[in-house]
mmCIF file of C-alpha atoms in Angstrom:
data_model
loop_
_atom_site.group_PDB
_atom_site.id
_atom_site.type_symbol
_atom_site.label_atom_id
_atom_site.label_comp_id
_atom_site.label_asym_id
_atom_site.label_seq_id
_atom_site.Cartn_x
_atom_site.Cartn_y
_atom_site.Cartn_z
ATOM 1 C CA TRP A 1 -49.561 -71.841 55.419
ATOM 2 C CA ALA A 2 -51.287 -75.201 54.968
ATOM 3 C CA SER A 3 -54.815 -74.717 53.588
ATOM 4 C CA ALA A 4 -55.620 -78.327 54.496
ATOM 5 C CA ALA A 5 -54.025 -81.053 56.559
ATOM 6 C CA PRO A 6 -51.096 -82.802 54.824
ATOM 7 C CA VAL A 7 -52.198 -86.207 53.544
ATOM 8 C CA PRO A 8 -50.084 -89.402 53.629
ATOM 9 C CA VAL A 9 -49.897 -91.636 50.565
ATOM 10 C CA SER A 10 -49.894 -94.831 52.643
ATOM 11 C CA GLY A 11 -49.571 -96.096 56.160
ATOM 12 C CA PRO A 12 -46.176 -95.879 57.860
ATOM 13 C CA LEU A 13 -43.378 -98.136 56.588
ATOM 14 C CA ALA A 14 -41.397 -100.540 58.757
ATOM 15 C CA GLY A 15 -37.664 -100.207 59.150
ATOM 16 C CA PRO A 16 -35.286 -97.399 58.160
ATOM 17 C CA GLY A 17 -35.340 -95.577 54.852
ATOM 18 C CA ASP A 18 -32.564 -94.503 52.497
ATOM 19 C CA GLY A 19 -32.714 -90.682 52.651
ATOM 20 C CA LEU A 20 -33.963 -88.063 50.196
ATOM 21 C CA ASN A 21 -33.231 -87.314 46.564
ATOM 22 C CA SER A 22 -31.562 -83.973 45.884
ATOM 23 C CA LEU A 23 -30.974 -81.965 42.713
ATOM 24 C CA TRP A 24 -28.426 -79.130 42.682
ATOM 25 C CA VAL A 25 -28.004 -76.787 39.702
ATOM 26 C CA ARG A 26 -25.171 -74.255 39.807
ATOM 27 C CA VAL A 27 -25.334 -71.169 37.572
ATOM 28 C CA ASP A 28 -23.166 -68.181 36.747
ATOM 29 C CA PRO A 29 -23.846 -64.816 38.460
ATOM 30 C CA SER A 30 -26.050 -63.652 35.566
ATOM 31 C CA LEU A 31 -28.684 -66.195 36.701
ATOM 32 C CA SER A 32 -28.370 -65.664 40.473
ATOM 33 C CA PRO A 33 -31.678 -66.758 42.056
ATOM 34 C CA HIS A 34 -33.544 -64.356 44.337
ATOM 35 C CA SER A 35 -36.961 -66.000 44.639
ATOM 36 C CA ILE A 36 -38.846 -69.283 44.573
ATOM 37 C CA ALA A 37 -39.747 -68.644 40.928
ATOM 38 C CA ASN A 38 -36.049 -68.085 40.044
ATOM 39 C CA ALA A 39 -35.032 -71.268 41.888
ATOM 40 C CA ASN A 40 -37.677 -73.373 40.140
ATOM 41 C CA SER A 41 -36.580 -72.028 36.765
ATOM 42 C CA ILE A 42 -32.938 -72.888 37.470
ATOM 43 C CA LEU A 43 -33.867 -76.421 38.549
ATOM 44 C CA GLY A 44 -35.514 -76.885 35.167
ATOM 45 C CA LEU A 45 -32.199 -76.259 33.391
ATOM 46 C CA GLY A 46 -29.531 -78.808 32.510
ATOM 47 C CA LEU A 47 -25.933 -79.015 31.412
ATOM 48 C CA GLY A 48 -25.611 -77.311 28.060
ATOM 49 C CA ASP A 49 -28.134 -74.598 28.890
ATOM 50 C CA ALA A 50 -26.778 -71.044 28.935
ATOM 51 C CA GLY A 51 -25.395 -70.046 32.316
ATOM 52 C CA VAL A 52 -25.393 -73.548 33.852
ATOM 53 C CA LEU A 53 -22.033 -74.420 35.439
ATOM 54 C CA GLY A 54 -22.842 -77.741 37.086
ATOM 55 C CA VAL A 55 -25.574 -80.240 37.952
ATOM 56 C CA SER A 56 -25.416 -82.748 40.830
ATOM 57 C CA THR A 57 -27.915 -85.385 41.941
ATOM 58 C CA LEU A 58 -27.341 -86.918 45.361
ATOM 59 C CA LEU A 59 -29.090 -89.265 47.757
ATOM 60 C CA VAL A 60 -28.782 -87.393 51.057
ATOM 61 C CA ASP A 61 -29.123 -88.789 54.565
ATOM 62 C CA SER A 62 -30.667 -85.551 55.850
ATOM 63 C CA VAL A 63 -31.118 -81.891 54.944
ATOM 64 C CA ASP A 64 -28.246 -80.411 56.915
ATOM 65 C CA TYR A 65 -26.089 -78.460 54.463
ATOM 66 C CA ALA A 66 -23.991 -75.313 54.504
ATOM 67 C CA ASP A 67 -20.967 -73.824 52.778
ATOM 68 C CA ASN A 68 -19.267 -73.150 56.111
ATOM 69 C CA PRO A 69 -18.941 -75.700 58.978
ATOM 70 C CA GLY A 70 -19.584 -72.941 61.510
ATOM 71 C CA LEU A 71 -23.173 -72.501 60.384
ATOM 72 C CA GLY A 72 -24.670 -75.596 62.041
ATOM 73 C CA GLY A 73 -27.887 -75.066 63.954
ATOM 74 C CA ILE A 74 -29.487 -78.133 65.553
ATOM 75 C CA THR A 75 -26.473 -80.330 64.831
ATOM 76 C CA PRO A 76 -22.886 -79.305 65.645
ATOM 77 C CA SER A 77 -21.646 -79.873 62.090
ATOM 78 C CA VAL A 78 -23.133 -79.750 58.610
ATOM 79 C CA ALA A 79 -22.305 -81.339 55.267
ATOM 80 C CA ASN A 80 -20.640 -79.255 52.599
ATOM 81 C CA ILE A 81 -22.390 -78.400 49.356
ATOM 82 C CA PRO A 82 -21.445 -80.521 46.308
ATOM 83 C CA PHE A 83 -19.604 -77.659 44.600
ATOM 84 C CA THR A 84 -16.205 -76.058 45.025
ATOM 85 C CA PRO A 85 -15.634 -74.325 48.371
ATOM 86 C CA GLU A 86 -17.076 -71.055 49.575
ATOM 87 C CA ALA A 87 -14.173 -68.998 48.151
ATOM 88 C CA GLU A 88 -15.707 -69.378 44.677
ATOM 89 C CA ASP A 89 -19.028 -67.981 45.946
ATOM 90 C CA PRO A 90 -21.332 -70.313 43.957
ATOM 91 C CA ARG A 91 -24.888 -69.450 42.926
ATOM 92 C CA PHE A 92 -27.324 -72.357 42.743
ATOM 93 C CA ALA A 93 -30.751 -73.816 43.462
ATOM 94 C CA VAL A 94 -31.464 -77.103 45.224
ATOM 95 C CA ARG A 95 -34.502 -79.313 45.754
ATOM 96 C CA TYR A 96 -34.673 -82.192 48.253
ATOM 97 C CA SER A 97 -37.568 -84.590 47.676
ATOM 98 C CA GLY A 98 -38.902 -87.935 48.832
ATOM 99 C CA TYR A 99 -41.059 -89.178 51.689
ATOM 100 C CA LEU A 100 -41.206 -88.648 55.440
ATOM 101 C CA ASN A 101 -42.268 -91.650 57.526
ATOM 102 C CA VAL A 102 -44.428 -90.510 60.464
ATOM 103 C CA THR A 103 -44.806 -93.451 62.820
ATOM 104 C CA SER A 104 -47.328 -92.078 65.324
ATOM 105 C CA ASP A 105 -50.270 -89.678 65.417
ATOM 106 C CA ASP A 106 -49.226 -86.394 67.017
ATOM 107 C CA THR A 107 -48.714 -82.678 66.512
ATOM 108 C CA TYR A 108 -45.463 -81.783 64.735
ATOM 109 C CA VAL A 109 -43.644 -78.511 64.105
ATOM 110 C CA PHE A 110 -41.003 -78.184 61.368
ATOM 111 C CA SER A 111 -38.098 -75.761 61.418
ATOM 112 C CA VAL A 112 -35.958 -74.545 58.519
ATOM 113 C CA LEU A 113 -32.659 -72.819 59.189
ATOM 114 C CA HIS A 114 -32.070 -71.084 55.881
ATOM 115 C CA ASP A 115 -29.976 -68.638 53.871
ATOM 116 C CA ASP A 116 -31.406 -67.696 51.413
ATOM 117 C CA GLY A 117 -35.127 -68.427 51.028
ATOM 118 C CA PHE A 118 -37.026 -71.727 50.846
ATOM 119 C CA GLN A 119 -40.329 -73.479 50.185
ATOM 120 C CA LEU A 120 -41.422 -76.517 52.205
ATOM 121 C CA SER A 121 -44.263 -78.824 51.118
ATOM 122 C CA LEU A 122 -45.573 -81.855 53.006
ATOM 123 C CA GLY A 123 -48.300 -84.295 52.015
ATOM 124 C CA GLY A 124 -49.370 -82.183 49.043
ATOM 125 C CA GLU A 125 -49.667 -78.981 51.084
ATOM 126 C CA LEU A 126 -47.440 -75.909 51.230
ATOM 127 C CA VAL A 127 -46.527 -75.627 54.926
ATOM 128 C CA SER A 128 -43.813 -72.930 55.064
ATOM 129 C CA VAL A 129 -42.255 -70.321 52.755
ATOM 130 C CA PHE A 130 -39.664 -67.560 52.780
ATOM 131 C CA ASP A 131 -39.712 -66.016 49.303
ATOM 132 C CA GLY A 132 -36.651 -63.784 49.235
ATOM 133 C CA ASP A 133 -32.978 -63.453 50.136
ATOM 134 C CA THR A 134 -31.891 -63.400 53.765
ATOM 135 C CA GLY A 135 -29.065 -64.022 56.171
ATOM 136 C CA PRO A 136 -29.235 -67.189 58.327
ATOM 137 C CA ILE A 137 -32.580 -67.301 60.164
ATOM 138 C CA VAL A 138 -34.978 -69.983 61.430
ATOM 139 C CA THR A 139 -38.554 -70.190 60.175
ATOM 140 C CA LEU A 140 -41.112 -72.449 61.893
ATOM 141 C CA THR A 141 -44.290 -73.999 60.563
ATOM 142 C CA ALA A 142 -47.558 -73.807 62.414
ATOM 143 C CA PRO A 143 -48.249 -76.942 64.498
ATOM 144 C CA LEU A 144 -49.410 -79.715 62.154
ATOM 145 C CA ALA A 145 -51.671 -82.554 63.341
ATOM 146 C CA LEU A 146 -50.321 -85.556 61.435
ATOM 147 C CA SER A 147 -51.621 -89.094 61.443
ATOM 148 C CA ALA A 148 -49.150 -91.964 61.120
ATOM 149 C CA GLY A 149 -48.218 -92.509 57.490
ATOM 150 C CA LEU A 150 -45.817 -91.851 54.625
ATOM 151 C CA TYR A 151 -45.877 -88.214 53.470
ATOM 152 C CA PRO A 152 -44.409 -86.751 50.271
ATOM 153 C CA ILE A 153 -41.954 -84.005 51.274
ATOM 154 C CA SER A 154 -40.143 -81.377 49.199
ATOM 155 C CA LEU A 155 -37.812 -78.579 50.274
ATOM 156 C CA LEU A 156 -36.611 -75.971 47.781
ATOM 157 C CA GLY A 157 -33.691 -73.648 48.558
ATOM 158 C CA TRP A 158 -31.223 -71.375 46.797
ATOM 159 C CA GLU A 159 -28.043 -69.350 47.133
ATOM 160 C CA GLN A 160 -27.576 -65.988 45.411
ATOM 161 C CA GLY A 161 -24.071 -65.336 46.730
ATOM 162 C CA GLY A 162 -22.309 -65.373 50.100
ATOM 163 C CA VAL A 163 -23.461 -67.732 52.849
ATOM 164 C CA PHE A 164 -25.675 -70.776 52.199
ATOM 165 C CA ILE A 165 -27.443 -73.009 54.698
ATOM 166 C CA ASN A 166 -30.369 -75.471 54.590
ATOM 167 C CA GLU A 167 -31.221 -77.378 57.753
ATOM 168 C CA LEU A 168 -34.584 -79.115 58.183
ATOM 169 C CA GLY A 169 -35.690 -80.006 61.708
ATOM 170 C CA TRP A 170 -38.838 -81.262 63.357
ATOM 171 C CA SER A 171 -40.329 -81.513 66.813
ATOM 172 C CA LYS A 172 -42.963 -83.932 68.078
ATOM 173 C CA GLY A 173 -45.518 -82.677 70.582
ATOM 174 C CA SER A 174 -45.991 -79.224 72.015
ATOM 175 C CA ALA A 175 -42.727 -79.102 73.956
ATOM 176 C CA GLY A 176 -40.473 -81.500 72.063
ATOM 177 C CA ALA A 177 -36.874 -80.700 71.164
ATOM 178 C CA PHE A 178 -36.036 -80.146 67.513
ATOM 179 C CA THR A 179 -34.000 -82.832 65.769
ATOM 180 C CA VAL A 180 -32.876 -83.300 62.164
ATOM 181 C CA PRO A 181 -34.862 -86.122 60.485
ATOM 182 C CA ASP A 182 -32.507 -88.573 58.776
ATOM 183 C CA SER A 183 -32.642 -91.846 56.843
ATOM 184 C CA SER A 184 -34.313 -93.558 59.787
ATOM 185 C CA VAL A 185 -37.506 -91.772 58.653
ATOM 186 C CA LEU A 186 -36.688 -90.462 55.142
ATOM 187 C CA PHE A 187 -37.357 -92.484 51.988
ATOM 188 C CA SER A 188 -36.342 -91.622 48.419
ATOM 189 C CA ARG A 189 -39.402 -93.402 46.985
ATOM 190 C CA ALA A 190 -42.812 -94.534 48.161
ATOM 191 C CA GLY A 191 -42.523 -98.145 47.030
ATOM 192 C CA VAL A 192 -40.005 -99.301 49.647
ATOM 193 C CA ALA A 193 -41.714 -102.376 51.065
ATOM 194 C CA PRO A 194 -41.538 -103.058 54.801
ATOM 195 C CA VAL A 195 -39.670 -106.214 55.799
ATOM 196 C CA PRO A 196 -42.131 -108.761 57.268
ATOM 197 C CA GLU A 197 -41.696 -109.644 60.909
ATOM 198 C CA PRO A 198 -40.578 -113.236 61.661
ATOM 199 C CA GLY A 199 -44.139 -114.164 62.608
ATOM 200 C CA THR A 200 -45.323 -112.861 59.240
ATOM 201 C CA TRP A 201 -42.894 -115.158 57.429
ATOM 202 C CA VAL A 202 -44.365 -118.112 59.354
ATOM 203 C CA ALA A 203 -47.894 -117.079 58.406
ATOM 204 C CA MET A 204 -46.878 -116.629 54.771
ATOM 205 C CA GLY A 205 -45.281 -120.081 54.776
ATOM 206 C CA SER A 206 -48.419 -121.646 56.229
ATOM 207 C CA LEU A 207 -50.538 -119.913 53.588
ATOM 208 C CA ALA A 208 -48.236 -121.137 50.818
ATOM 209 C CA ALA A 209 -48.462 -124.691 52.178
ATOM 210 C CA LEU A 210 -52.261 -124.538 52.271
ATOM 211 C CA MET A 211 -52.397 -123.197 48.722
ATOM 212 C CA GLY A 212 -49.988 -125.893 47.565
ATOM 213 C CA GLY A 213 -52.096 -128.603 49.208
ATOM 214 C CA ALA A 214 -55.254 -127.285 47.567
ATOM 215 C CA TRP A 215 -53.501 -127.253 44.175
ATOM 216 C CA MET A 216 -52.414 -130.889 44.642
ATOM 217 C CA ARG A 217 -55.946 -131.943 45.580
ATOM 218 C CA ARG A 218 -57.329 -130.261 42.465
ATOM 219 C CA ARG A 219 -54.777 -132.090 40.343
ATOM 220 C CA GLY A 220 -55.762 -135.404 41.957
ATOM 221 C CA GLN A 221 -59.448 -134.739 41.263
ATOM 222 C CA SER A 222 -58.795 -133.899 37.630
ATOM 223 C CA ALA A 223 -56.435 -136.843 36.967
#
C-alpha cells in the first residue's frame, strides 16, 4: 500500500511513552458505518448531532479491543469497548492516533486483527486498508524498512453491528513473532522530551557553571 517509505518526525525518544489517543463515536442504526468514508464522517460528528448516541475520548495503552473477551488474537485477553455491553449491539467508529517509537533500523510487518474494516497509516503513508465489512480476519502490511525514529500512526476502525475487534500487532525482522505495541513505544504526542541520562545532567551542570562564570567575568569587566 505505501507509495513511499514512512517518514519519522524526529529521532527515537528515550524512555516509555503514554499510549495513544482514541476517539469513539457511537451512532444509532440509521448511521451504521460500512466503509472508511462512513467511519470518517461519523468521527466528524459530536454530541447533539442527529443520530449520535455517545462520544468517548480515551488514552489507551494499546490497540487491543473487542466486544467479547473470547476474540483475543495475539494476546489472551482484550479490553472492552467504552460503550454498554455487546447485548446492545452498538454501532460506532473509532480512531487511534499518536506516535510509534521505533528504536532500531529494521524491517517491520504490521498486523491488524479486525471486524469490521480498517485503515492504517504510518509516517504519513497509507500502509494497509480493508474498506468494507467483515468477520474477524487478520490483514498484514507488506514488509516496511523503517529507520529508528518517531512515526505518526493512525488506525481507523468501525462496527456496523455484531462482533467488533481491533488488535494492532507488529513484528521485527523477517521471522519475528508478532506482539502488540503498548505504551513502552506509543506516545500520544510528539513533544514528549526524553529524560537526560545521569551523565547528561553532569554535562549540563558543567555548561551552566561555565556560562555563569563567563557572565560574572563580563560583569566584573563592565563594573
